[in-house]
mmCIF file of C-alpha atoms in Angstrom:
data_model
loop_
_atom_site.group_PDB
_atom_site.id
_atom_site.type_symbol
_atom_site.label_atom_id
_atom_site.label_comp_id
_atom_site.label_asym_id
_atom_site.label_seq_id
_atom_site.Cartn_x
_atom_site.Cartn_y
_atom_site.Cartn_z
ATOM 1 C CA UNK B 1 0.000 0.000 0.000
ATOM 2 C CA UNK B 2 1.549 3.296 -1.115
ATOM 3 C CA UNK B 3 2.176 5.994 1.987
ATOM 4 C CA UNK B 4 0.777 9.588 0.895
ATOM 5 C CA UNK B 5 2.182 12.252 2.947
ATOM 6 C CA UNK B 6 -0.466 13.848 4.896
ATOM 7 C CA UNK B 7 -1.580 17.585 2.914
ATOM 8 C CA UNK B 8 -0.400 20.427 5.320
ATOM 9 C CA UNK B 9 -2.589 23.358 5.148
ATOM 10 C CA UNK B 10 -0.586 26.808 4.762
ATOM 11 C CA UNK B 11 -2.547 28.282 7.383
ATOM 12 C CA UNK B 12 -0.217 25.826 9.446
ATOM 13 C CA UNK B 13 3.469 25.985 7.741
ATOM 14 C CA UNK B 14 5.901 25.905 10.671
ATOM 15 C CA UNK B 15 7.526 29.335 11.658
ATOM 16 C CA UNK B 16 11.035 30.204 11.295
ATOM 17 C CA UNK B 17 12.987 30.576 14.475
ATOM 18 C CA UNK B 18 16.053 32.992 14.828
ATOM 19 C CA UNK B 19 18.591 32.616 17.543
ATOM 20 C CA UNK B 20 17.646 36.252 19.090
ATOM 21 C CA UNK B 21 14.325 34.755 19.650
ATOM 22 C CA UNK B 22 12.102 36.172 16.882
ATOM 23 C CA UNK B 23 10.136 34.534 14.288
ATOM 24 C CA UNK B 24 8.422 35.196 11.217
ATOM 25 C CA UNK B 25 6.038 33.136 9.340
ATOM 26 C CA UNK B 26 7.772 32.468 5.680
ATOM 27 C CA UNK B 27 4.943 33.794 3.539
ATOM 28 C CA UNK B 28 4.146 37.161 4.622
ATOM 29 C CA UNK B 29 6.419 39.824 3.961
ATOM 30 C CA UNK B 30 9.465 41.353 5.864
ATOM 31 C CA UNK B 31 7.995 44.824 6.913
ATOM 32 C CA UNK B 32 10.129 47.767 5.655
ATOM 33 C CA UNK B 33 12.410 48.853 7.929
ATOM 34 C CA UNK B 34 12.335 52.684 8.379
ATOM 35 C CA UNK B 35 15.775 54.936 8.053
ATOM 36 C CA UNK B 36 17.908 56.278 10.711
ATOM 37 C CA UNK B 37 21.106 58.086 10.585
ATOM 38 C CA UNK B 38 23.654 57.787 13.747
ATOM 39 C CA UNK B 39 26.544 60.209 14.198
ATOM 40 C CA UNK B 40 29.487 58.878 16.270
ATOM 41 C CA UNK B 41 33.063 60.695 16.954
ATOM 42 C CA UNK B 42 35.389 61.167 19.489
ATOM 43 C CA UNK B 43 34.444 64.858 21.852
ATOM 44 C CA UNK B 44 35.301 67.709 20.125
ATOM 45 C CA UNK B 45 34.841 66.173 16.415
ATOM 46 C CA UNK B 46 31.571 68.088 15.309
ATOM 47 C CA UNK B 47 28.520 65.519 15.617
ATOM 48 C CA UNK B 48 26.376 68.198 16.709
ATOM 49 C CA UNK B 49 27.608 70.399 13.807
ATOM 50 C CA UNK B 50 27.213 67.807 11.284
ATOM 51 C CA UNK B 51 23.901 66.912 12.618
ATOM 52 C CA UNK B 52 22.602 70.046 12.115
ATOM 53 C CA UNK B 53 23.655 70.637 8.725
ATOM 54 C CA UNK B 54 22.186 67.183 7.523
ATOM 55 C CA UNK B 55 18.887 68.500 8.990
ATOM 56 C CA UNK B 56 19.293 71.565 6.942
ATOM 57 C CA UNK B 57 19.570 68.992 4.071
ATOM 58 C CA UNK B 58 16.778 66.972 4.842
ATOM 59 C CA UNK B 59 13.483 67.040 7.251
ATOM 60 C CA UNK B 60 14.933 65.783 10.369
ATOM 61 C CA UNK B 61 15.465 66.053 13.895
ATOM 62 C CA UNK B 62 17.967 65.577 16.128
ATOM 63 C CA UNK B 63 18.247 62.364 19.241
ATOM 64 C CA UNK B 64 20.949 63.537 21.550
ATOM 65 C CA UNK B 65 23.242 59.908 23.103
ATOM 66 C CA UNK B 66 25.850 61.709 24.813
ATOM 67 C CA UNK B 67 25.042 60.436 28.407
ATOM 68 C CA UNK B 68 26.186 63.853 30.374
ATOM 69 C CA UNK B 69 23.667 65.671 28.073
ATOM 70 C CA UNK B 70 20.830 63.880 28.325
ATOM 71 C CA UNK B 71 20.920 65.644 32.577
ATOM 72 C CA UNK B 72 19.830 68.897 33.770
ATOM 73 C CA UNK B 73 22.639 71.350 34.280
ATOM 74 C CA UNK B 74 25.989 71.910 33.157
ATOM 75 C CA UNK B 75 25.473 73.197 30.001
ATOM 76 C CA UNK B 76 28.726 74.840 29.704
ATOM 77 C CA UNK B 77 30.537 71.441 31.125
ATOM 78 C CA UNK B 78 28.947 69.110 28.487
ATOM 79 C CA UNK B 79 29.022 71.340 26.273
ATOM 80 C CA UNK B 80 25.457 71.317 25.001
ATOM 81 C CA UNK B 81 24.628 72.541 21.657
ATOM 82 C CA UNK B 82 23.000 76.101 22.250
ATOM 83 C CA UNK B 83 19.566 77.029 21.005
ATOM 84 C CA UNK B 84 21.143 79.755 18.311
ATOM 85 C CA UNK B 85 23.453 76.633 16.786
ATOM 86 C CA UNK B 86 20.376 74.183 16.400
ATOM 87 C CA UNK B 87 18.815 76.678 14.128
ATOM 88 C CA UNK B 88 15.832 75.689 15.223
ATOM 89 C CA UNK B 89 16.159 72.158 14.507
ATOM 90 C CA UNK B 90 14.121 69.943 17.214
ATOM 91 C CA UNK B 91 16.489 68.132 19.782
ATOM 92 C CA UNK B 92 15.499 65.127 21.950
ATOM 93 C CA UNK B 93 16.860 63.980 25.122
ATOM 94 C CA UNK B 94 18.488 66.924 26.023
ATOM 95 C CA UNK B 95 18.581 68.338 29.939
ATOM 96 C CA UNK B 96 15.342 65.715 30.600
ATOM 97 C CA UNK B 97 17.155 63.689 33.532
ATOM 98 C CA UNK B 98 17.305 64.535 37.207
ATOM 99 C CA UNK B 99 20.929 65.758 37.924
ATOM 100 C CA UNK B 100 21.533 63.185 40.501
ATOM 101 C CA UNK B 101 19.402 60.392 38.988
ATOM 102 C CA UNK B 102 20.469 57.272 37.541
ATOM 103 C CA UNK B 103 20.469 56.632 33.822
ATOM 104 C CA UNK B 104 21.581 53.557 32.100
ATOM 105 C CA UNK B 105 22.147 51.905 29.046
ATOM 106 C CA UNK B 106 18.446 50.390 29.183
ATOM 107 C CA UNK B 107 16.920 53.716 30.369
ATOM 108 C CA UNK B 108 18.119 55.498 27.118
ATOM 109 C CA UNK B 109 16.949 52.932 24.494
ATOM 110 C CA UNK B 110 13.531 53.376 25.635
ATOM 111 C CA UNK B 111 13.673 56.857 25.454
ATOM 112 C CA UNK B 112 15.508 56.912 22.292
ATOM 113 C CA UNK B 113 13.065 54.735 20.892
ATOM 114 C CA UNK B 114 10.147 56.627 21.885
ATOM 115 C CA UNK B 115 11.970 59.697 20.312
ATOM 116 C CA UNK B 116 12.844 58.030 17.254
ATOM 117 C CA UNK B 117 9.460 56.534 16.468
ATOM 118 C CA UNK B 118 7.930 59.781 17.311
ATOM 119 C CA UNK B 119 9.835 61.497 14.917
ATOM 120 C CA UNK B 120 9.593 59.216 11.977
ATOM 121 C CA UNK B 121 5.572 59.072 12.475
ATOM 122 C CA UNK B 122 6.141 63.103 12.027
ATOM 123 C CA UNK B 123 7.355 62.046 7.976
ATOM 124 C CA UNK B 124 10.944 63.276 9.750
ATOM 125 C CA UNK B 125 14.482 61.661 9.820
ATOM 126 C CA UNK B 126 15.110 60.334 13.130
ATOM 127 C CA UNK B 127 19.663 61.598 13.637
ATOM 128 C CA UNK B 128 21.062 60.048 16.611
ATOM 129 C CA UNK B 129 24.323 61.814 17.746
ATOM 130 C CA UNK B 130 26.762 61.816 20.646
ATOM 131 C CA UNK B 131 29.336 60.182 21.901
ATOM 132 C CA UNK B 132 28.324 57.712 23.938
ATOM 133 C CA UNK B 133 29.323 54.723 22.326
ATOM 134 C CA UNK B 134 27.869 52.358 24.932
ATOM 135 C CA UNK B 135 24.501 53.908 24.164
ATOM 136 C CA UNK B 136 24.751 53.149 20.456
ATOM 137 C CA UNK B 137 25.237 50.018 21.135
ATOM 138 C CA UNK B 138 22.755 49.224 23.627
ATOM 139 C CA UNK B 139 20.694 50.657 21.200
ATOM 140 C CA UNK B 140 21.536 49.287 17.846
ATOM 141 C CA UNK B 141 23.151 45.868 18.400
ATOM 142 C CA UNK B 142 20.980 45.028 21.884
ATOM 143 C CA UNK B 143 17.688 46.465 21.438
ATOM 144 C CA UNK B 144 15.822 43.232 19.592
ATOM 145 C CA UNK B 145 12.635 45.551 18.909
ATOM 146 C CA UNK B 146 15.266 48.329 17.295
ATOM 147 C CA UNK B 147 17.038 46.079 15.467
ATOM 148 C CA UNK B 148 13.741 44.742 13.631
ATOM 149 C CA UNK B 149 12.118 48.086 13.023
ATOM 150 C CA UNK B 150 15.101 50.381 11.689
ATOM 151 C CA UNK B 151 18.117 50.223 9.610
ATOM 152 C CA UNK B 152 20.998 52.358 10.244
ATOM 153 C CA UNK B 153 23.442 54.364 8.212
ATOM 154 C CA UNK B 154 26.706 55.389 10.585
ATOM 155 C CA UNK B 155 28.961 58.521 9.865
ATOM 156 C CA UNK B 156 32.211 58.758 11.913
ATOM 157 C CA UNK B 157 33.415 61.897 12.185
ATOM 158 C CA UNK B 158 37.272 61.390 12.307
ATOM 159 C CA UNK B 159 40.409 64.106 13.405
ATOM 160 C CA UNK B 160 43.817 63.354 13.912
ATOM 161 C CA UNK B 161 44.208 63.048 17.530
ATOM 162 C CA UNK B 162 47.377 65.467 18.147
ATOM 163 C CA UNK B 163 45.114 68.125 16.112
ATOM 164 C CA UNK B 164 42.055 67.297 18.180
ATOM 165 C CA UNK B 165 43.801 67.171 21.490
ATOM 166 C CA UNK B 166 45.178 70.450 21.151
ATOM 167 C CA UNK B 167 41.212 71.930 19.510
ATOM 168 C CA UNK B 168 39.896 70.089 23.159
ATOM 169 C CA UNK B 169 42.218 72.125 25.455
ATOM 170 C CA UNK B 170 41.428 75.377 23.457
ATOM 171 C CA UNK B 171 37.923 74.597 24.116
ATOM 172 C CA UNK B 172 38.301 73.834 27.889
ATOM 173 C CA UNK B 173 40.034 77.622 27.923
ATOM 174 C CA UNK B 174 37.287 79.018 26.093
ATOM 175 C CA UNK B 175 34.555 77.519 28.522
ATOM 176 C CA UNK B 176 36.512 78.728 31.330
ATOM 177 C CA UNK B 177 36.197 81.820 29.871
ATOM 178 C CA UNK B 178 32.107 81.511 29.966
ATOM 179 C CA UNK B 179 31.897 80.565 33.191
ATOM 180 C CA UNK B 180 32.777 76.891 33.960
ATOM 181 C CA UNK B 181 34.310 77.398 37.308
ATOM 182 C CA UNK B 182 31.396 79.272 38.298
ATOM 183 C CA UNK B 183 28.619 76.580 36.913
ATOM 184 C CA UNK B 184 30.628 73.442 38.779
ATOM 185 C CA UNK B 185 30.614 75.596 41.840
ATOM 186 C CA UNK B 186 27.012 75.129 42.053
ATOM 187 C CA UNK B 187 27.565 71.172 42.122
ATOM 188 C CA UNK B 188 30.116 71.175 44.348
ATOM 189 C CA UNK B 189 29.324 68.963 47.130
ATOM 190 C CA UNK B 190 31.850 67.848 49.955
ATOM 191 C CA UNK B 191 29.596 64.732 50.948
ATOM 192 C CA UNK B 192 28.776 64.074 47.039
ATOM 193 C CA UNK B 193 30.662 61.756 45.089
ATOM 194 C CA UNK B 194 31.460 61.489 41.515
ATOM 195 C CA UNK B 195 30.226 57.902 40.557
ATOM 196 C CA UNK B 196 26.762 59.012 39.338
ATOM 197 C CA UNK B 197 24.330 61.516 38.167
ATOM 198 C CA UNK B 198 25.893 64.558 35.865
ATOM 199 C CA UNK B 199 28.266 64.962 38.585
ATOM 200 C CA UNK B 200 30.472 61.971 36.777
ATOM 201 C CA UNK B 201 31.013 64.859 33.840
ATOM 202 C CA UNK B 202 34.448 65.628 33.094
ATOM 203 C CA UNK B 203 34.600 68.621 34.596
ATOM 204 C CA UNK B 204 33.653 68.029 37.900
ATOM 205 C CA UNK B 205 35.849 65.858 39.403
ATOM 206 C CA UNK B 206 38.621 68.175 38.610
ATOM 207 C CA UNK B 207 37.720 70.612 40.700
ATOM 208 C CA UNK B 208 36.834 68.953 43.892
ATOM 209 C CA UNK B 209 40.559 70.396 45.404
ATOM 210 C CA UNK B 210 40.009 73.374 44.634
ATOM 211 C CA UNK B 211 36.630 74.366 45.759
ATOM 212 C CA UNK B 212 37.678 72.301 49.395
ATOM 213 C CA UNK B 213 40.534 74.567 49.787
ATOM 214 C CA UNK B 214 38.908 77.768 47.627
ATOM 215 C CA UNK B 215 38.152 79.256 51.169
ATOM 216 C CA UNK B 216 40.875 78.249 53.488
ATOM 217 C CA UNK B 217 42.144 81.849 54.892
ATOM 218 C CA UNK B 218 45.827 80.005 55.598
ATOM 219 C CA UNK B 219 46.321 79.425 51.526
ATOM 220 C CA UNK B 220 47.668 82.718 49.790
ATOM 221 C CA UNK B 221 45.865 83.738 46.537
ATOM 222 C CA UNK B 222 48.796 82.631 44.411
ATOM 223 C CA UNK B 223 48.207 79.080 45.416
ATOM 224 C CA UNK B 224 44.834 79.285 45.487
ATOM 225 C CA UNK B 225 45.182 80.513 41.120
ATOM 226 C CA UNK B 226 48.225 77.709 41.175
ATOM 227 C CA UNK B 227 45.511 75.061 42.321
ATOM 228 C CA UNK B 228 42.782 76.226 40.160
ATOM 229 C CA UNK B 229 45.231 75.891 36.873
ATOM 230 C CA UNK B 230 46.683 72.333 37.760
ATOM 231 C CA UNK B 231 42.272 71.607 37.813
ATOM 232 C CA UNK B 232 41.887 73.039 34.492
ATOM 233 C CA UNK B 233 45.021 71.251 32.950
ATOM 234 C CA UNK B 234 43.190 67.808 34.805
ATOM 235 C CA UNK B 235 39.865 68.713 32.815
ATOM 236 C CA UNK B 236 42.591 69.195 29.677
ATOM 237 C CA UNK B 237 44.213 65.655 29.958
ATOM 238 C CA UNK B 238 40.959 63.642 30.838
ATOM 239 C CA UNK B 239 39.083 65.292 27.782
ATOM 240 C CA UNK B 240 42.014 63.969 25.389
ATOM 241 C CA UNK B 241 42.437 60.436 27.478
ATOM 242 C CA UNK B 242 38.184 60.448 26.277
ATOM 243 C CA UNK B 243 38.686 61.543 23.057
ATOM 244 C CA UNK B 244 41.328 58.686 22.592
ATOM 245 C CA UNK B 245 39.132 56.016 24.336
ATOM 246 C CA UNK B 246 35.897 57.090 22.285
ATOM 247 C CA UNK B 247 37.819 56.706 18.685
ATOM 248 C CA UNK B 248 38.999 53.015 20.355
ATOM 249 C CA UNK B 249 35.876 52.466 21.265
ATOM 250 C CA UNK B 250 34.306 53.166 17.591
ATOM 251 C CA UNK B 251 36.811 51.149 15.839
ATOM 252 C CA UNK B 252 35.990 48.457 18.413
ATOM 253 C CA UNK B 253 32.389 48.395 17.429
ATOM 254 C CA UNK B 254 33.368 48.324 13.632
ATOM 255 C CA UNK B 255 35.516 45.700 14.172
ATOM 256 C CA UNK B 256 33.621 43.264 16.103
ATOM 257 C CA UNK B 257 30.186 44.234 15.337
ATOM 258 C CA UNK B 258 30.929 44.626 11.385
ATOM 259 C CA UNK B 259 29.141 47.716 11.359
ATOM 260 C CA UNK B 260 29.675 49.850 7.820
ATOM 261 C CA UNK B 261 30.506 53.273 9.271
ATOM 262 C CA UNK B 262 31.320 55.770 6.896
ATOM 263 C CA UNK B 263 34.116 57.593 8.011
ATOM 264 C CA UNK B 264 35.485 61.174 7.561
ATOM 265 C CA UNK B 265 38.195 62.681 8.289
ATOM 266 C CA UNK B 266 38.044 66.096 9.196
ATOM 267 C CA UNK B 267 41.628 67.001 10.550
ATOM 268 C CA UNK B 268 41.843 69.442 7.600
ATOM 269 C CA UNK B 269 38.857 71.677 8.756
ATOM 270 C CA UNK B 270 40.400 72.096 12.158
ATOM 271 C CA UNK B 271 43.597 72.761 11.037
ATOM 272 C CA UNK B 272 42.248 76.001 9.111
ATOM 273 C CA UNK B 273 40.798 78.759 10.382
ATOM 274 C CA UNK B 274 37.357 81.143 9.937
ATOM 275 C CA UNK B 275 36.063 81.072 6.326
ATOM 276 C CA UNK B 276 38.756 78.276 4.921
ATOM 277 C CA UNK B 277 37.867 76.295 7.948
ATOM 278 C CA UNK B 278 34.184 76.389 6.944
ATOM 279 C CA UNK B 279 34.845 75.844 3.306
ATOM 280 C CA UNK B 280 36.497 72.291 4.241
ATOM 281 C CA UNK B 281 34.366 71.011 6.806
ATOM 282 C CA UNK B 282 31.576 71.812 3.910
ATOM 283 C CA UNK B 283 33.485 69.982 1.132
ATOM 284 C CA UNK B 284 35.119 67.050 3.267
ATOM 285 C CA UNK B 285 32.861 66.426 5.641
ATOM 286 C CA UNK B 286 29.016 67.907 5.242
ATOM 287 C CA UNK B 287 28.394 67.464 1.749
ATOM 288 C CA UNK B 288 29.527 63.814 1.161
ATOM 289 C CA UNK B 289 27.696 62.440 4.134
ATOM 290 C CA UNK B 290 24.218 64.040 2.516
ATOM 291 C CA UNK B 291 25.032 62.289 -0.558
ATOM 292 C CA UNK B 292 25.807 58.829 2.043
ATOM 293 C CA UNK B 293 22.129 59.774 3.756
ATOM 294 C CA UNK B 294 20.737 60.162 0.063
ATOM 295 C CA UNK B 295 21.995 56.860 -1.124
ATOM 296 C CA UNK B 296 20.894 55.460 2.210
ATOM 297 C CA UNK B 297 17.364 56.920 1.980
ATOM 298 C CA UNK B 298 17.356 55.780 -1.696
ATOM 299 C CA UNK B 299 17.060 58.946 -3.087
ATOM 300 C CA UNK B 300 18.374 60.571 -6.286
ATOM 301 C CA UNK B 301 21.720 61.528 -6.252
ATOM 302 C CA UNK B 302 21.125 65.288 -6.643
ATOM 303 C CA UNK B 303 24.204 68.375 -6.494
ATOM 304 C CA UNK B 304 23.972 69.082 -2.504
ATOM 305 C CA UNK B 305 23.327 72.945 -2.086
ATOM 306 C CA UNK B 306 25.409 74.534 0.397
ATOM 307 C CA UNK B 307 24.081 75.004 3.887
ATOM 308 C CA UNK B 308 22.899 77.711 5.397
ATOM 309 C CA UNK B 309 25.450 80.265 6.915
ATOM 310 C CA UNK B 310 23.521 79.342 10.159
ATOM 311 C CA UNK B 311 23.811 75.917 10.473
ATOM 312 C CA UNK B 312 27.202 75.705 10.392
ATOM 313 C CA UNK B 313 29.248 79.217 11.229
ATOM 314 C CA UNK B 314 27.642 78.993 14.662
ATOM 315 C CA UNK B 315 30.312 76.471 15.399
ATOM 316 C CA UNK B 316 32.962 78.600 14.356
ATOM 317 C CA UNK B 317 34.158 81.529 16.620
ATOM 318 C CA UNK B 318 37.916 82.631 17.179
ATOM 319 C CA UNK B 319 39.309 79.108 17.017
ATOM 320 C CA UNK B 320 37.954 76.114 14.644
ATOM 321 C CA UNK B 321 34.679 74.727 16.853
ATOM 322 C CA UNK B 322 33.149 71.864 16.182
ATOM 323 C CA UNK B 323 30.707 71.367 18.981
ATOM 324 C CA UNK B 324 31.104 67.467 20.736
#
């Protein structure tokens, strides 16, 4: 007697099982994943800057995942874009967290997520900058319900790291010079510590000494200024030990993770000055990745306008500034 194999209805094919846990039942279609663009760098590099500029390019908005930001306070410290150099461009997670609360890794992909799909139901481009790599991560390569809902296009903003290390300590003068001292004064806590909250900022840390001893009637005013300069030169080193440690971190990811970041090296826009300095950053930097994002978006591959003498010059006084 000849066996027949039993007729399985398609109603009841089996579903295919992925190691992360998800399935998906073979004969309905993969749902379109919608477009995001993350922008990674060491601090200093110009993620906010570039960010800005793509969003002068296209109809987008702007997810901050640089951890210090996301708290109230310190604005000077973290060095948080102002509102004149977003240009009005809409900014997420910024100065939402509780100074002393904790934030992790978790906390920010649900916010993120609820930022990003709030933009993209807007018709906008969700951005995601900062320099948090750990966040990106968490985010991209963790986050199941992320990874099934979005693709990703990365752009690494690159710089030498002798030119960027000496941009970094010409920025720590300059926010000196608009009132850092006087900002981390107002966190300064002799029972704190510096393990959580904003207070963990670079920034802060470094001028615990001084602000024990900023008072003490038996230290002179020379040692007092002598104190307050070896602080500074501490916020100096541990900004370039992060900026070294960040670009690590990013080839890290790209290594391991075989992410296809786009990279761009921008040493030559920090190495000029004013108008020149503008003119590379435009050519090297913002104009290619709009033609990366237009490619990524699927787009025609138009001739990229030059942006805005706002979205970009905002980031450039005395010295070359590329803000984070």
């Amino acid at each position: 007697m000849m066996n027949i194999a039993p007729f399985v209805s398609c109603k009841h094919q089996p579903r295919i099982n992925f190691r992360d846990g998800l399935t998906i039942d073979p004969f309905i279609p993969r749902r379109r994943k919608e477009k995001v663009v993350i922008v990674m760098g060491a601090t200093g590099t110009g993620k906010s800057r570039l960010s800005i500029d793509l969003a002068n390019h296209f109809s987008a908005e702007v997810v901050n995942s640089d951890k210090m930001q996301i708290y109230e306070g310190l604005d000077i410290v973290t060095n948080k874009v102002t509102d004149e150099e977003t240009c009005g461009i809409p900014h997420h997670l910024l100065s939402i967290i509780d100074p002393n609360e904790v934030f992790t890794a978790t906390d920010f992909c649900q916010h993120a997520s609820i930022a990003v799909d709030s933009i993209i139901k807007k018709g906008q481009l969700p951005i995601i900058a900062g320099g948090s790599n750990s966040y990106i991560k968490a985010l991209v390569n963790d986050d199941i319900e992320f990874k099934s809902r979005y693709e990703c296009c990365f752009l690494w903003i690159d710089v030498n790291l002798k030119i960027l290390q000496r941009f970094v300590s010409e920025r720590v003068d300059k926010m000196v010079k608009d009132g850092l001292v006087e900002e981390v004064r107002e966190f300064f806590n002799s029972e704190g510590d510096y393990t959580s909250g904003i207070r963990r900022a670079i920034g802060v840390p470094e001028m615990d000494q001084y602000f024990r001893n900023e008072n003490n009637k038996l230290i002179d005013e020379d040692v007092r200024d002598k104190m307050l300069q070896i602080s500074i030169e501490k916020i100096k080193v541990n900004t370039c030990k992060l900026a070294c440690c960040q670009r690590q971190n990013i080839l890290r990811l790209e290594t391991q993770l075989g992410w296809n970041i786009n990279r761009f090296d921008a040493t030559e826009a920090f190495e000029k000055k004013g108008s020149e300095s503008h003119k590379a950053w435009h050519r090297i930097v913002s104009e290619p990745s709009a033609r990366i994002v237009r490619h990524f978006r699927g787009e025609e591959l138009l001739n990229i306008p030059s942006p805005p003498p706002s979205s970009s010059t905002s980031f450039l006084p005395a010295v070359v500034t590329a803000s984070h």
